[in-house]
Amino acid sequence: RRMTRFNSITDQIKGKDVQLVLSVLEGATSRTLKSWKMLAARVGEAAIEAKDNVKYLYALDNLNEPLYRSDPVQLLDAIPAILNAFGLMYSIARYYNTAERMTALFVKITNQMIASCRKYIGESEQMWTTDRKQLIQKLRACIDLNEAYQEQYRQNKLQLQANPNGRQFDFSESAIFGKFDKFCKRIQKLIEVFSTVDQFSFLERSQIEGLKPLLIKFEMTVFDLKRRPYDLLDHRRLEFEEDYLQFNRRILELENDLRQFIDSCFDSIHSTDRALVLLRQFQGVLVRDNLREDLESKYMLIFNNYAKDLEYVKTIYEQNKRAP
């Protein structure tokens, strides 16, 4: 619409009516004629610039189409072609070759990538109901996209540096990638949150007696974060940072409670066979690395108890071997 209106203005300037008025002004040696010619020249130059810019931007349309219809995984294949086209346009375009315009163009691409990531992941409510492994895979795909985007940008920048006399990618990388980096920092924290939820959810499958209070504590920790009234993917909502820290504090407390529970379970068992059964039960539901490491230490406890059992059996045998 803006292009149509602008073309209409240039057509009017070239029209017979305007040319007739100019002839009259010229014959009358009007003082306004000089100002008019300067204005007409500026409009003409702007028209040439606009057509040149539109030519290159239209050429980018097909290359940019994946940004609007592809998910982050599919976008990985489109990034090299998009950035190569940007570099070519920056090198040969007559007008669209300023750092400000190219930076603004890159920022638009970045914003659309973030929008594609948000659409791919889904709304906050969907995140809690989506299969957690699938969700974590999607979250990681968004981080991979950002890394591939920046890596391709720097590769193109190095290629241009091979010709020091040509135009260089001397743009503000913080302006281009800053928003995506902040978005991915939020993504990384969400990966940690949902990985933790997935790891502790294995406890719900356990038949170990006495775990119920710990499960309730875990469910309340998740519920308190789930009911927060903001978009988890909106990195501008800084209240998430405090909620994230609070979530981790409560998970750390839960881990300590779980360690104490495990210790009490093994302390109350004196049978090697029963201790091995309990160990296998815990191994089936504990998937957090630090808890599994603590669990591995129980093998030594069991072996020590087993050695004591053998020593006890040996003592009984020695005492009664002559009178069985």
Coordinates of C-alpha atoms in Angstrom, one line a residue:
R1 CA 0.0 0.0 0.0
R2 CA 2.8 2.4 0.8
M3 CA 4.5 1.6 -2.4
T4 CA 1.3 2.3 -4.4
R5 CA 0.8 5.6 -2.7
F6 CA 4.5 6.6 -3.3
N7 CA 4.2 5.6 -7.0
S8 CA 1.1 7.7 -7.2
I9 CA 3.0 10.7 -6.0
T10 CA 5.9 10.2 -8.5
D11 CA 3.3 9.7 -11.3
Q12 CA 1.6 13.0 -10.4
I13 CA 5.0 14.9 -10.4
K14 CA 5.6 13.6 -14.0
G15 CA 2.0 14.4 -15.0
K16 CA 0.9 17.0 -17.6
D17 CA -0.8 19.2 -15.0
V18 CA 2.3 19.5 -12.8
Q19 CA 4.5 20.1 -15.8
L20 CA 2.2 22.8 -17.0
V21 CA 2.3 24.5 -13.6
L22 CA 6.1 24.3 -13.7
S23 CA 6.2 25.9 -17.1
V24 CA 4.2 28.8 -15.8
L25 CA 6.4 29.2 -12.7
E26 CA 9.5 29.1 -14.9
G27 CA 8.1 31.8 -17.2
A28 CA 7.2 33.9 -14.2
T29 CA 10.7 33.3 -12.7
S30 CA 9.0 32.3 -9.5
R31 CA 11.1 32.0 -6.3
T32 CA 9.4 28.7 -5.4
L33 CA 10.6 27.0 -8.5
K34 CA 14.0 26.3 -7.0
S35 CA 12.6 24.7 -3.9
W36 CA 10.2 22.7 -6.0
K37 CA 12.9 21.3 -8.1
M38 CA 15.0 20.3 -5.1
L39 CA 12.0 18.6 -3.6
A40 CA 11.2 16.8 -6.8
A41 CA 14.8 15.6 -7.1
R42 CA 14.6 14.3 -3.5
V43 CA 11.4 12.4 -4.3
G44 CA 12.9 11.0 -7.5
E45 CA 16.0 9.8 -5.7
A46 CA 13.8 8.3 -2.9
A47 CA 11.8 6.5 -5.6
I48 CA 15.0 5.0 -7.1
E49 CA 16.1 3.9 -3.7
A50 CA 12.8 2.4 -2.8
K51 CA 12.7 0.4 -6.0
D52 CA 16.2 -0.8 -5.5
N53 CA 15.5 -1.9 -1.9
V54 CA 12.2 -3.6 -2.9
K55 CA 14.1 -5.5 -5.6
Y56 CA 16.4 -7.1 -3.1
L57 CA 13.8 -7.6 -0.4
Y58 CA 11.5 -9.4 -2.8
A59 CA 14.4 -11.6 -3.8
L60 CA 14.8 -12.6 -0.2
D61 CA 11.1 -13.6 0.2
N62 CA 11.5 -17.2 -1.1
L63 CA 14.6 -17.7 1.1
N64 CA 12.8 -16.3 4.2
E65 CA 9.7 -18.3 3.7
P66 CA 11.0 -21.2 5.9
L67 CA 11.1 -18.8 8.8
Y68 CA 7.3 -18.6 8.8
R69 CA 6.4 -22.2 8.0
S70 CA 9.2 -24.4 9.5
D71 CA 10.0 -25.5 13.0
P72 CA 13.5 -25.0 14.5
V73 CA 14.8 -28.4 13.3
Q74 CA 13.8 -27.7 9.7
L75 CA 15.2 -24.2 9.9
L76 CA 18.7 -25.5 10.5
D77 CA 18.9 -26.3 6.7
A78 CA 17.6 -22.9 5.7
I79 CA 20.1 -20.7 7.7
P80 CA 23.1 -20.9 5.3
A81 CA 21.1 -19.8 2.3
I82 CA 19.5 -16.9 4.2
L83 CA 22.7 -15.5 5.5
N84 CA 24.5 -16.0 2.2
A85 CA 21.8 -14.0 0.5
F86 CA 22.1 -11.3 3.2
G87 CA 25.9 -11.1 2.5
L88 CA 25.4 -10.9 -1.2
M89 CA 22.8 -8.1 -0.9
Y90 CA 25.0 -6.2 1.5
S91 CA 27.9 -6.4 -1.0
I92 CA 26.1 -5.3 -4.1
A93 CA 23.0 -3.3 -3.1
R94 CA 23.2 0.4 -3.9
Y95 CA 21.2 1.6 -0.9
Y96 CA 20.4 -1.3 1.4
N97 CA 24.0 -1.5 2.6
T98 CA 24.1 0.5 5.8
A99 CA 24.9 -1.1 9.1
E100 CA 21.7 0.2 10.5
R101 CA 19.5 -1.3 7.8
M102 CA 21.3 -4.7 7.8
T103 CA 21.2 -4.9 11.6
A104 CA 17.5 -4.1 11.5
L105 CA 17.0 -6.9 9.0
F106 CA 19.0 -9.4 11.1
V107 CA 16.9 -8.4 14.1
K108 CA 13.7 -9.2 12.2
I109 CA 15.1 -12.6 11.3
T110 CA 16.0 -13.2 15.0
N111 CA 12.6 -12.2 16.2
Q112 CA 10.9 -14.6 13.7
M113 CA 13.2 -17.5 14.8
I114 CA 12.1 -16.9 18.4
A115 CA 8.5 -16.8 17.3
S116 CA 9.0 -20.1 15.5
C117 CA 10.5 -21.6 18.6
R118 CA 7.7 -20.4 20.8
K119 CA 5.1 -21.9 18.4
Y120 CA 7.1 -25.2 18.2
I121 CA 7.2 -25.5 22.0
G122 CA 3.6 -24.4 22.7
E123 CA 2.0 -22.4 25.4
S124 CA 3.0 -22.6 29.1
E125 CA 0.0 -24.8 29.9
Q126 CA 0.9 -27.2 27.1
M127 CA 4.4 -27.6 28.4
W128 CA 3.1 -29.2 31.6
T129 CA 1.0 -31.7 29.7
T130 CA 3.4 -32.6 26.9
D131 CA 5.5 -35.7 27.2
R132 CA 8.5 -34.4 29.1
K133 CA 11.2 -36.2 27.0
Q134 CA 9.5 -34.8 23.8
L135 CA 9.3 -31.3 25.4
I136 CA 13.0 -31.3 26.4
Q137 CA 13.9 -32.4 22.9
K138 CA 12.0 -29.4 21.5
L139 CA 13.6 -27.0 24.0
R140 CA 17.1 -28.2 23.0
A141 CA 16.2 -27.8 19.3
C142 CA 15.7 -24.1 20.0
I143 CA 19.1 -23.8 21.6
D144 CA 20.6 -25.7 18.6
L145 CA 19.0 -23.2 16.2
N146 CA 20.5 -20.2 18.0
E147 CA 23.9 -21.8 18.0
A148 CA 23.7 -22.7 14.3
Y149 CA 22.5 -19.2 13.5
Q150 CA 25.4 -17.5 15.2
E151 CA 27.9 -20.0 13.9
Q152 CA 26.8 -19.4 10.3
Y153 CA 26.9 -15.6 10.8
R154 CA 30.5 -15.8 12.1
Q155 CA 31.5 -18.1 9.2
N156 CA 30.1 -15.6 6.7
K157 CA 31.8 -12.8 8.6
L158 CA 35.2 -14.6 8.2
Q159 CA 34.6 -15.2 4.5
L160 CA 34.0 -11.4 4.0
Q161 CA 37.2 -10.7 5.9
A162 CA 39.1 -12.5 3.3
N163 CA 38.4 -9.5 1.1
P164 CA 39.4 -6.6 3.3
N165 CA 38.5 -4.0 0.6
G166 CA 34.9 -5.3 0.5
R167 CA 32.0 -4.5 2.9
Q168 CA 32.3 -6.4 6.2
F169 CA 29.8 -7.7 8.7
D170 CA 30.7 -5.1 11.3
F171 CA 27.2 -5.1 12.9
S172 CA 26.3 -5.1 16.6
E173 CA 26.1 -8.8 17.5
S174 CA 24.5 -8.0 20.8
A175 CA 21.7 -6.2 18.9
I176 CA 21.3 -9.1 16.5
F177 CA 21.6 -12.1 18.9
G178 CA 21.0 -10.6 22.4
K179 CA 17.3 -11.3 22.5
F180 CA 17.8 -14.9 21.2
D181 CA 20.5 -15.5 23.8
K182 CA 18.3 -14.3 26.6
F183 CA 15.5 -16.5 25.3
C184 CA 17.8 -19.5 25.2
K185 CA 19.0 -18.8 28.8
R186 CA 15.3 -19.1 29.8
I187 CA 15.1 -22.3 27.7
Q188 CA 18.1 -23.8 29.4
K189 CA 16.5 -23.2 32.8
L190 CA 13.3 -24.8 31.7
I191 CA 15.2 -27.8 30.5
E192 CA 16.6 -28.1 34.0
V193 CA 13.2 -27.7 35.6
F194 CA 11.5 -30.3 33.4
S195 CA 14.4 -32.7 33.6
T196 CA 14.1 -32.5 37.4
V197 CA 10.4 -33.1 37.2
D198 CA 10.9 -36.1 34.9
Q199 CA 13.6 -37.6 37.2
F200 CA 11.5 -37.3 40.4
S201 CA 8.4 -38.5 38.7
F202 CA 9.9 -42.0 38.7
L203 CA 9.4 -42.1 42.4
E204 CA 5.6 -42.2 41.8
R205 CA 6.1 -45.7 40.4
S206 CA 7.8 -47.0 43.5
Q207 CA 6.2 -49.4 45.9
I208 CA 8.7 -48.5 48.7
E209 CA 6.9 -48.0 52.0
G210 CA 7.3 -44.5 53.5
L211 CA 7.9 -42.5 50.3
K212 CA 4.4 -40.9 50.3
P213 CA 5.3 -37.8 52.3
L214 CA 8.3 -37.1 50.0
L215 CA 6.0 -37.5 46.9
I216 CA 3.5 -35.0 48.3
K217 CA 6.3 -32.6 48.9
F218 CA 7.5 -33.0 45.4
E219 CA 4.0 -32.6 43.9
M220 CA 3.5 -29.3 45.9
T221 CA 6.9 -28.0 44.6
V222 CA 5.8 -28.6 41.0
F223 CA 2.3 -27.3 41.6
D224 CA 3.6 -24.0 43.0
L225 CA 5.7 -23.4 39.9
K226 CA 2.9 -24.6 37.5
R227 CA 0.4 -22.1 38.9
R228 CA 2.5 -19.1 38.3
P229 CA 0.4 -16.6 36.2
Y230 CA 2.9 -15.7 33.5
D231 CA 4.3 -17.1 30.3
L232 CA 7.4 -19.3 31.2
L233 CA 8.8 -18.6 27.7
D234 CA 8.7 -14.8 28.1
H235 CA 12.3 -14.1 29.1
R236 CA 11.2 -10.5 30.0
R237 CA 9.2 -11.8 33.0
L238 CA 12.0 -11.6 35.5
E239 CA 9.8 -13.0 38.3
F240 CA 10.6 -16.4 36.9
E241 CA 14.2 -16.0 38.1
E242 CA 13.1 -16.0 41.8
D243 CA 10.6 -18.8 41.2
Y244 CA 13.4 -20.8 39.5
L245 CA 15.8 -20.3 42.5
Q246 CA 13.0 -21.2 44.9
F247 CA 12.2 -24.4 42.9
N248 CA 15.9 -25.4 43.1
R249 CA 16.1 -24.7 46.8
R250 CA 13.0 -26.9 47.4
I251 CA 14.4 -29.7 45.2
L252 CA 17.7 -29.6 47.1
E253 CA 15.8 -30.0 50.4
L254 CA 13.8 -32.8 48.9
E255 CA 17.1 -34.5 47.8
N256 CA 18.4 -34.2 51.4
D257 CA 15.2 -35.7 52.8
L258 CA 15.4 -38.5 50.3
R259 CA 19.0 -39.3 51.3
Q260 CA 18.0 -39.4 54.9
F261 CA 15.1 -41.7 54.0
I262 CA 17.4 -44.0 52.1
D263 CA 19.9 -44.1 55.0
S264 CA 17.2 -44.9 57.5
C265 CA 15.8 -47.7 55.3
F266 CA 19.2 -49.4 55.0
D267 CA 20.0 -48.8 58.7
S268 CA 16.9 -50.7 59.7
I269 CA 17.8 -53.7 57.5
H270 CA 20.2 -56.4 58.7
S271 CA 19.6 -59.0 56.1
T272 CA 21.9 -59.0 53.1
D273 CA 19.2 -60.4 50.8
R274 CA 16.6 -57.8 51.9
A275 CA 19.2 -55.0 51.5
L276 CA 19.9 -56.1 47.9
V277 CA 16.2 -56.2 47.1
L278 CA 15.8 -52.6 48.5
L279 CA 18.8 -51.4 46.6
R280 CA 17.3 -52.7 43.3
Q281 CA 14.0 -51.0 44.2
F282 CA 15.7 -47.6 44.7
Q283 CA 17.8 -48.1 41.5
G284 CA 14.6 -48.5 39.6
V285 CA 13.2 -45.1 40.6
L286 CA 16.2 -42.9 41.3
V287 CA 17.6 -41.4 38.0
R288 CA 19.3 -38.2 39.3
D289 CA 23.0 -38.7 39.0
N290 CA 23.9 -37.4 42.5
L291 CA 21.3 -39.6 44.2
R292 CA 22.5 -42.6 42.2
E293 CA 26.0 -41.9 43.3
D294 CA 24.9 -42.0 46.9
L295 CA 23.0 -45.2 46.2
E296 CA 26.2 -46.8 44.8
S297 CA 27.8 -46.3 48.1
K298 CA 25.3 -48.6 49.7
Y299 CA 27.0 -51.6 47.9
M300 CA 29.9 -51.1 50.2
L301 CA 27.6 -51.1 53.2
I302 CA 25.9 -54.3 52.0
F303 CA 29.2 -56.0 51.4
N304 CA 30.4 -55.1 54.8
N305 CA 27.3 -56.5 56.4
Y306 CA 27.7 -59.6 54.2
A307 CA 31.3 -60.0 55.5
K308 CA 30.0 -59.7 59.0
D309 CA 27.4 -62.4 58.2
L310 CA 30.1 -64.7 56.9
E311 CA 32.3 -64.0 59.9
Y312 CA 29.3 -64.9 62.2
V313 CA 28.7 -68.1 60.2
K314 CA 32.3 -69.0 60.5
T315 CA 32.3 -68.4 64.2
I316 CA 29.3 -70.6 64.7
Y317 CA 30.8 -73.3 62.5
E318 CA 34.1 -73.3 64.4
Q319 CA 32.2 -73.5 67.7
N320 CA 30.0 -76.4 66.6
K321 CA 32.0 -78.3 63.9
R322 CA 32.9 -81.0 66.3
A323 CA 29.4 -81.4 67.6
P324 CA 27.1 -80.7 64.7

